[in-house]
Amino acid sequence: MQLDYVRRQFPALAGDWVFMDNAGGSQTLQRVAERISEYLLTSNVQLGASYAVSQTASERLDKASQAVATLINAEPSEVVLGGSTTLLLRILALCLGQTFSPGDEVIVTDCDHEANIGAWVDLQKQGIVVKTWRTVPETLALNLADLAALMTPRTRLVALTHVSNLLGTLNPIPEITQFVHDRGAMVCVDGVAYAPHRLVDVQAWDVDFYAFSFYKVYGPHQAVLYGKREHLLAMPGINHYFIDDADIPYKFQPGNLNFELSYSLLGITDYLSELAQVHYRDRASLRGQLQQAFDLISSHEERLSERLLSFLNSQPRVRILGRRECDRAQRVPTISFVIDGQDSATIPEKIDPHHIGIRYGDFYARRLIETLGLQEQNGVVRVSMVHYNTLAEVDRLIAHLEPLMG
C-alpha cells in the first residue's frame, strides 16, 4: 500500500506524534473536514424548502445518506444517522423494547462495549429477561454451544459485537446470525471496532441491526444504525407525534441530524474509492472499489499486527488478551496486553514522553475486565493501529516498550 499517499490525506500525521489509540478515535481525513466547512459556509439552511440553497442542502444530505448506504450495502431508508453508537443503540432499545412482552428474553455478551449491553439490560425494568453469553475463559471466544443453551422460544434478540474493542477478535457474524435466525430471534451487532478495518456488508450477513461510529472510521463524531426495513417500519418511533411511522429513518432521528457532519461522510467513501484507484487499474463499481480498499487495508494491518505480536509473544511477563497470532481472518490490529505484577497505568505514562499515543483501562468493556479480574491492575494496555500506521512506528513503540518489560 502506498503509505505516502495515505498519510498525506490525514493532516494530523504530518507532526511527530504516533497515533496508536485509534480504537478510541481515528485521525480525520482532510476531505472530511473540508466538507464540514463547505456545508457550513455555503448551504447552512434548513432542508426541504423551495429556494435553491435549501435544495442544495437537501441534495447534499441525500448524497451522504446514499454514500453510507453503499458503504454498508443497504438502502438509504435503512440508514439511521445520529450522534454516537451509544445513542443510536439506546434509541433502538427504547423503540424495539416496546414490541417486547414481559418474559421475553434478550441475550448480551460479556465482551461487548457497554453501549450494546446497558441499553438492553435496562429493559429488565419492563419485565424483559436479560441473559449473558459468556466468553470461554481459556480462549476468550464466544461458543455457539453456550448460546444454544441460553436460547429459548422467548428469546427475541441476541446483541453482540463484531470485533471486541479490547480483544481485537473477529466474531463469525454470518454464522451466528444464521444460528440465531434459525431459532426465531434477531441480532443486533456493534460494528464499531470492525468498520475501520473491513468492509461492512449487512445484506450478505443478513443482520437485523448493525451500528458503528464514523469517528473511528476517519470521519466526524457521527454514527450509523442500520435496521432491516421491515423492522424499522414495525417499531414505534421516537420523534414528534405527527411524524408518521412509515417515515423512516426520520422517525428515529429526533431533533434531526447534524447536517454538516452528515455531509462530511461523503469524504470517507470518496477517500476509500480513491485509495482503490491509486492501486488498481480496473475501474470497479463504487462498492467494488470499497472492497479493494479494505483488501489493501487489511493486508497492511496484518503486517503491523505481526510485528507487534511477535515482540509481545517473545516477552515472558506479557499476557496478550485475545488471539496471539496475527491472522487477519481472526483479528484486527487492536492488541491488548498486561504485564505480570505491573499496573497497566504505568506503561502509557512512560511511553507518552516519546510522542506515542497508547492507552490503558477497560475501554468501556468493563464487564470483560471484571470477568478477567483485571480491575486492580487498572485494566489492560491497548495498542490500536489502523492502515495509516507504519512498521517504522511499530518499531519505535517496541523500542520504548522493551525496557519496561524487565
Coordinates of C-alpha atoms in Angstrom, one line a residue:
M1 CA 0.0 0.0 0.0
Q2 CA 1.3 3.5 -0.9
L3 CA 1.6 4.9 2.6
D4 CA 2.9 8.2 1.4
Y5 CA -0.4 8.8 -0.4
V6 CA -2.4 7.5 2.6
R7 CA -0.7 9.6 5.2
R8 CA -1.0 12.8 3.1
Q9 CA -4.8 12.5 3.5
F10 CA -4.6 13.0 7.2
P11 CA -3.1 16.4 8.3
A12 CA -2.5 15.3 11.9
L13 CA 0.1 12.8 10.7
A14 CA 2.4 15.5 9.5
G15 CA 3.7 16.0 13.0
D16 CA 5.9 13.9 15.3
W17 CA 3.1 12.1 17.1
V18 CA 2.5 8.4 16.6
F19 CA -1.3 7.7 17.0
M20 CA -1.9 4.2 18.3
D21 CA -5.1 4.8 20.2
N22 CA -7.2 4.6 17.1
A23 CA -9.8 2.3 18.5
G24 CA -10.8 5.3 20.7
G25 CA -10.9 7.5 17.6
S26 CA -9.0 7.7 14.4
Q27 CA -7.5 10.8 12.8
T28 CA -9.7 12.7 10.5
L29 CA -9.4 12.9 6.7
Q30 CA -8.7 16.4 5.3
R31 CA -11.5 16.0 2.8
V32 CA -14.0 15.3 5.7
A33 CA -13.0 18.5 7.4
E34 CA -13.3 20.4 4.2
R35 CA -16.8 19.2 3.6
I36 CA -17.9 20.3 7.1
S37 CA -16.6 23.8 6.2
E38 CA -18.1 23.7 2.8
Y39 CA -21.6 22.9 4.2
L40 CA -21.5 25.5 6.9
L41 CA -20.2 28.2 4.6
T42 CA -22.4 27.6 1.6
S43 CA -25.5 25.7 2.5
N44 CA -26.2 26.1 6.2
V45 CA -30.0 26.4 5.9
Q46 CA -33.0 24.2 6.8
L47 CA -33.8 21.3 4.4
G48 CA -36.8 20.9 2.2
A49 CA -37.7 24.5 1.3
S50 CA -38.3 25.5 -2.3
Y51 CA -35.4 28.0 -2.6
A52 CA -32.2 27.0 -4.3
V53 CA -29.8 27.0 -1.3
S54 CA -32.2 24.7 0.6
Q55 CA -32.5 22.4 -2.4
T56 CA -28.7 22.2 -2.5
A57 CA -28.5 21.4 1.2
S58 CA -31.1 18.6 0.8
E59 CA -29.3 17.2 -2.2
R60 CA -26.1 17.1 -0.2
L61 CA -27.7 15.2 2.7
D62 CA -29.3 12.8 0.2
K63 CA -25.9 12.1 -1.4
A64 CA -24.4 11.5 2.1
S65 CA -27.2 9.0 3.0
Q66 CA -26.7 7.2 -0.3
A67 CA -22.9 7.0 0.3
V68 CA -23.4 5.5 3.8
A69 CA -25.9 3.0 2.3
T70 CA -23.4 2.0 -0.3
L71 CA -20.6 1.7 2.3
I72 CA -22.7 -0.8 4.3
N73 CA -24.6 -2.4 1.4
A74 CA -28.1 -1.2 2.5
E75 CA -30.9 1.1 1.2
P76 CA -30.9 4.8 2.3
S77 CA -34.2 4.3 4.1
E78 CA -32.4 1.7 6.3
V79 CA -29.7 4.2 7.4
V80 CA -30.4 6.0 10.7
L81 CA -27.7 8.6 11.4
G82 CA -27.1 10.0 14.9
G83 CA -24.5 11.4 17.3
S84 CA -23.0 8.2 18.5
T85 CA -23.4 4.4 18.5
T86 CA -24.3 4.5 22.2
L87 CA -27.1 7.0 21.5
L88 CA -28.4 5.0 18.5
L89 CA -28.4 1.7 20.4
R90 CA -30.3 3.4 23.2
I91 CA -32.9 4.7 20.7
L92 CA -33.1 1.2 19.2
A93 CA -33.6 -0.5 22.6
L94 CA -36.2 2.1 23.6
C95 CA -38.2 1.6 20.4
L96 CA -37.7 -2.1 19.9
G97 CA -38.4 -2.8 23.5
Q98 CA -41.9 -1.5 23.1
T99 CA -42.6 -4.5 20.8
F100 CA -41.4 -7.0 23.5
S101 CA -43.6 -8.5 26.3
P102 CA -42.7 -9.3 29.9
G103 CA -40.9 -12.6 30.0
D104 CA -39.4 -12.1 26.5
E105 CA -35.6 -12.6 26.5
V106 CA -32.6 -10.6 25.3
I107 CA -29.1 -12.1 25.3
V108 CA -26.0 -9.9 25.6
T109 CA -22.3 -10.9 25.8
D110 CA -19.7 -10.2 28.4
C111 CA -17.2 -9.0 25.8
D112 CA -19.1 -6.1 24.3
H113 CA -18.6 -2.4 24.8
E114 CA -21.2 -1.2 27.3
A115 CA -23.2 0.5 24.6
N116 CA -24.5 -2.8 23.3
I117 CA -25.1 -4.2 26.8
G118 CA -26.5 -1.5 29.1
A119 CA -29.2 -0.4 26.6
W120 CA -30.7 -3.9 26.7
V121 CA -30.1 -4.5 30.4
D122 CA -32.3 -1.5 31.1
L123 CA -35.2 -3.4 29.5
Q124 CA -35.3 -5.5 32.7
K125 CA -37.3 -2.6 34.1
Q126 CA -40.2 -3.6 31.9
G127 CA -40.0 -7.3 32.7
I128 CA -37.6 -8.4 29.9
V129 CA -35.3 -11.2 30.9
V130 CA -31.6 -10.5 30.1
K131 CA -29.1 -13.3 29.9
T132 CA -25.3 -13.2 29.3
W133 CA -23.5 -15.2 26.7
R134 CA -20.1 -15.5 28.3
T135 CA -16.7 -15.9 26.7
V136 CA -14.9 -19.2 27.1
P137 CA -12.2 -18.5 29.8
E138 CA -9.4 -20.3 28.1
T139 CA -9.8 -18.6 24.7
L140 CA -11.9 -15.6 25.4
A141 CA -14.0 -16.6 22.4
L142 CA -17.8 -17.0 22.1
N143 CA -19.0 -20.5 21.7
L144 CA -22.3 -21.3 19.8
A145 CA -23.0 -24.2 22.1
D146 CA -23.1 -21.8 25.1
L147 CA -25.5 -19.6 23.1
A148 CA -27.7 -22.6 22.3
A149 CA -28.0 -23.4 26.0
L150 CA -29.3 -19.8 26.7
M151 CA -31.8 -19.5 23.9
T152 CA -35.5 -20.4 24.4
P153 CA -38.7 -19.8 22.4
R154 CA -39.0 -16.5 24.3
T155 CA -35.6 -15.2 23.0
R156 CA -36.2 -12.1 20.9
L157 CA -32.8 -10.7 20.4
V158 CA -29.1 -11.5 20.6
A159 CA -26.8 -8.4 21.0
L160 CA -23.1 -8.9 20.3
T161 CA -20.0 -7.3 19.0
H162 CA -18.5 -7.9 15.6
V163 CA -15.0 -7.3 17.0
S164 CA -14.2 -6.8 20.7
N165 CA -12.7 -3.4 21.2
L166 CA -10.5 -4.9 23.8
L167 CA -9.5 -8.3 22.4
G168 CA -9.5 -7.4 18.7
T169 CA -11.1 -10.8 18.0
L170 CA -13.4 -11.2 15.0
N171 CA -16.7 -13.0 15.7
P172 CA -18.2 -15.0 12.9
I173 CA -21.3 -12.8 12.4
P174 CA -22.8 -14.7 9.4
E175 CA -22.6 -18.0 11.2
I176 CA -24.0 -16.6 14.5
T177 CA -26.8 -14.7 12.6
Q178 CA -27.9 -17.8 10.8
F179 CA -27.8 -19.7 14.1
V180 CA -30.0 -17.1 15.9
H181 CA -32.4 -16.7 13.0
D182 CA -32.9 -20.5 12.8
R183 CA -34.2 -20.2 16.4
G184 CA -36.5 -17.3 15.6
A185 CA -34.7 -14.4 17.1
M186 CA -33.0 -11.2 15.8
V187 CA -29.4 -10.0 16.1
C188 CA -28.0 -6.5 16.9
V189 CA -24.3 -6.2 16.1
D190 CA -22.0 -3.5 17.4
G191 CA -19.6 -2.9 14.5
V192 CA -17.6 0.0 15.9
A193 CA -14.3 -2.0 16.2
Y194 CA -14.8 -3.7 12.9
A195 CA -15.7 -0.9 10.5
P196 CA -12.3 0.8 10.4
H197 CA -10.6 -2.4 9.2
R198 CA -13.1 -4.4 7.0
L199 CA -15.9 -3.6 4.6
V200 CA -19.4 -3.8 6.2
D201 CA -22.0 -5.9 4.3
V202 CA -25.2 -6.0 6.2
Q203 CA -27.0 -7.8 3.3
A204 CA -24.5 -10.6 3.0
W205 CA -24.5 -11.2 6.7
D206 CA -28.4 -10.9 7.0
V207 CA -28.1 -9.0 10.3
D208 CA -31.2 -7.3 11.7
F209 CA -29.4 -4.3 13.2
Y210 CA -25.8 -3.0 12.9
A211 CA -24.2 0.1 14.3
F212 CA -20.9 1.9 14.3
S213 CA -19.3 5.4 14.7
F214 CA -17.6 7.3 11.9
Y215 CA -15.1 9.0 14.2
K216 CA -13.4 5.6 14.4
V217 CA -13.5 5.4 10.5
Y218 CA -11.6 8.6 9.7
G219 CA -14.6 10.8 9.9
P220 CA -16.6 13.1 12.3
H221 CA -18.4 12.4 15.5
Q222 CA -21.4 10.8 13.8
A223 CA -22.7 7.3 13.8
V224 CA -25.0 5.0 11.8
L225 CA -27.6 2.4 12.8
Y226 CA -28.7 0.0 10.1
G227 CA -32.0 -1.8 10.5
K228 CA -33.8 -4.0 8.1
R229 CA -36.6 -2.1 6.5
E230 CA -39.4 -4.3 7.9
H231 CA -38.1 -4.0 11.4
L232 CA -37.8 -0.2 11.2
L233 CA -41.4 0.0 9.9
A234 CA -42.7 -2.3 12.6
M235 CA -41.3 -0.4 15.5
P236 CA -42.7 2.8 17.0
G237 CA -40.5 5.8 16.5
I238 CA -39.1 8.4 19.0
N239 CA -39.9 11.6 17.0
H240 CA -42.8 14.0 17.3
Y241 CA -46.3 12.6 17.3
F242 CA -47.1 13.8 13.8
I243 CA -44.2 12.1 12.3
D244 CA -45.7 9.0 10.5
D245 CA -44.5 5.6 11.5
A246 CA -43.7 4.9 7.8
D247 CA -41.3 7.9 7.7
I248 CA -38.0 6.1 8.1
P249 CA -35.4 6.8 9.1
Y250 CA -36.7 10.2 10.2
K251 CA -38.9 8.8 13.0
F252 CA -35.7 7.6 14.8
Q253 CA -33.9 11.0 14.4
P254 CA -35.4 13.3 16.9
G255 CA -34.2 16.9 16.5
N256 CA -33.0 15.9 13.1
L257 CA -29.4 15.4 12.1
N258 CA -26.2 17.3 12.3
F259 CA -26.2 18.4 8.7
E260 CA -22.6 19.4 8.3
L261 CA -21.3 16.2 9.9
S262 CA -23.6 14.1 7.8
Y263 CA -22.5 15.8 4.6
S264 CA -18.8 15.2 5.5
L265 CA -19.4 11.4 5.4
L266 CA -19.0 11.6 1.7
G267 CA -15.4 12.3 2.3
I268 CA -14.9 8.8 3.7
T269 CA -16.3 6.9 0.7
D270 CA -14.5 9.3 -1.6
Y271 CA -11.2 8.6 0.1
L272 CA -11.7 4.8 0.0
S273 CA -12.7 4.9 -3.7
E274 CA -9.6 7.0 -4.5
L275 CA -7.4 4.6 -2.4
A276 CA -8.6 1.8 -4.7
Q277 CA -8.0 3.8 -7.8
V278 CA -4.4 4.6 -6.8
H279 CA -3.6 0.9 -6.5
Y280 CA -5.8 -0.8 -9.1
R281 CA -6.1 0.0 -12.8
D282 CA -9.5 -1.6 -13.3
R283 CA -12.5 0.7 -12.7
A284 CA -14.9 -1.3 -10.5
S285 CA -18.2 0.0 -9.1
L286 CA -18.1 2.1 -6.0
R287 CA -18.9 -0.9 -3.9
G288 CA -16.1 -2.9 -5.7
Q289 CA -13.7 -0.1 -5.1
L290 CA -14.6 -0.1 -1.4
Q291 CA -13.8 -3.8 -1.2
Q292 CA -10.5 -3.2 -3.0
A293 CA -9.6 -0.5 -0.5
F294 CA -10.4 -2.7 2.5
D295 CA -8.4 -5.6 1.0
L296 CA -5.4 -3.2 0.9
I297 CA -6.1 -2.0 4.4
S298 CA -6.4 -5.5 6.0
S299 CA -3.3 -6.7 4.2
H300 CA -1.2 -3.8 5.5
E301 CA -2.7 -4.0 9.0
E302 CA -1.8 -7.7 9.2
R303 CA 1.8 -6.8 8.8
L304 CA 1.5 -4.3 11.6
S305 CA -0.1 -6.8 13.9
E306 CA 2.5 -9.4 13.1
R307 CA 5.4 -7.1 14.1
L308 CA 3.9 -6.1 17.4
L309 CA 2.5 -9.5 18.3
S310 CA 5.9 -11.1 17.5
F311 CA 7.5 -8.8 20.0
L312 CA 4.9 -9.3 22.7
N313 CA 4.9 -13.0 22.3
S314 CA 8.6 -13.0 23.0
Q315 CA 8.2 -11.3 26.4
P316 CA 7.8 -13.9 29.2
R317 CA 5.9 -11.5 31.5
V318 CA 3.4 -10.3 28.9
R319 CA -0.1 -11.8 28.6
I320 CA -1.8 -11.0 25.4
L321 CA -5.6 -10.8 25.7
G322 CA -7.3 -12.5 22.7
R323 CA -5.6 -14.2 19.9
R324 CA -1.8 -14.3 20.0
E325 CA -1.4 -14.8 16.2
C326 CA -1.9 -12.1 13.5
D327 CA -4.2 -13.9 11.1
R328 CA -6.4 -11.2 9.6
A329 CA -9.3 -13.6 9.3
Q330 CA -9.4 -13.8 13.0
R331 CA -8.3 -10.5 14.4
V332 CA -7.8 -6.8 13.8
P333 CA -4.8 -4.7 14.9
T334 CA -6.3 -3.8 18.2
I335 CA -3.9 -5.5 20.7
S336 CA -4.3 -5.5 24.5
F337 CA -1.9 -6.9 27.0
V338 CA -0.9 -6.9 30.6
I339 CA 2.5 -7.3 32.3
D340 CA 2.6 -9.7 35.2
G341 CA 2.6 -7.8 38.5
Q342 CA 2.6 -4.4 36.9
D343 CA -0.1 -1.7 37.0
S344 CA -1.2 -1.1 33.4
A345 CA -1.4 2.7 34.0
T346 CA 2.4 2.8 34.4
I347 CA 3.0 1.8 30.8
P348 CA 1.4 4.7 28.8
E349 CA 2.8 7.3 31.2
K350 CA 6.3 6.1 30.3
I351 CA 5.5 6.0 26.6
D352 CA 3.8 9.4 26.5
P353 CA 7.1 11.5 26.6
H354 CA 8.2 9.8 23.3
H355 CA 5.1 11.2 21.5
I356 CA 3.4 7.8 21.1
G357 CA -0.2 7.7 21.9
I358 CA -1.4 4.4 23.5
R359 CA -3.8 3.9 26.4
Y360 CA -4.7 1.8 29.4
G361 CA -8.1 1.0 31.0
D362 CA -11.3 -1.0 30.4
F363 CA -12.4 0.9 27.3
Y364 CA -16.0 0.6 28.4
A365 CA -15.7 -3.2 28.1
R366 CA -16.0 -3.1 31.9
R367 CA -17.8 -6.4 32.3
L368 CA -15.0 -8.3 30.4
I369 CA -12.3 -6.6 32.6
E370 CA -14.3 -7.8 35.7
T371 CA -14.6 -11.3 34.2
L372 CA -10.8 -11.3 33.8
G373 CA -10.2 -10.0 37.3
L374 CA -8.1 -7.1 36.0
Q375 CA -9.8 -4.2 37.8
E376 CA -7.0 -3.9 40.4
Q377 CA -4.4 -3.8 37.6
N378 CA -6.2 -0.9 36.0
G379 CA -7.3 -3.0 33.1
V380 CA -5.1 -3.6 30.1
V381 CA -2.6 -1.7 27.9
R382 CA -4.1 -1.3 24.4
V383 CA -2.3 -0.6 21.2
S384 CA -4.8 0.0 18.4
M385 CA -3.5 0.6 14.9
V386 CA -5.1 1.4 11.6
H387 CA -3.8 1.4 8.0
Y388 CA -2.1 4.8 8.2
N389 CA 0.3 3.4 10.8
T390 CA 3.7 2.2 9.6
L391 CA 6.1 -0.6 10.5
A392 CA 8.6 2.1 11.5
E393 CA 6.1 3.4 14.0
V394 CA 5.6 -0.1 15.4
D395 CA 9.4 -0.4 15.8
R396 CA 9.5 2.9 17.5
L397 CA 6.9 1.8 20.0
I398 CA 8.7 -1.6 20.6
A399 CA 12.0 0.3 21.2
H400 CA 10.3 2.1 24.1
L401 CA 8.3 -0.8 25.4
E402 CA 11.1 -3.2 25.6
P403 CA 12.9 -1.6 28.6
L404 CA 9.6 -1.7 30.5
M405 CA 9.3 -5.5 30.2
G406 CA 12.1 -6.4 32.6

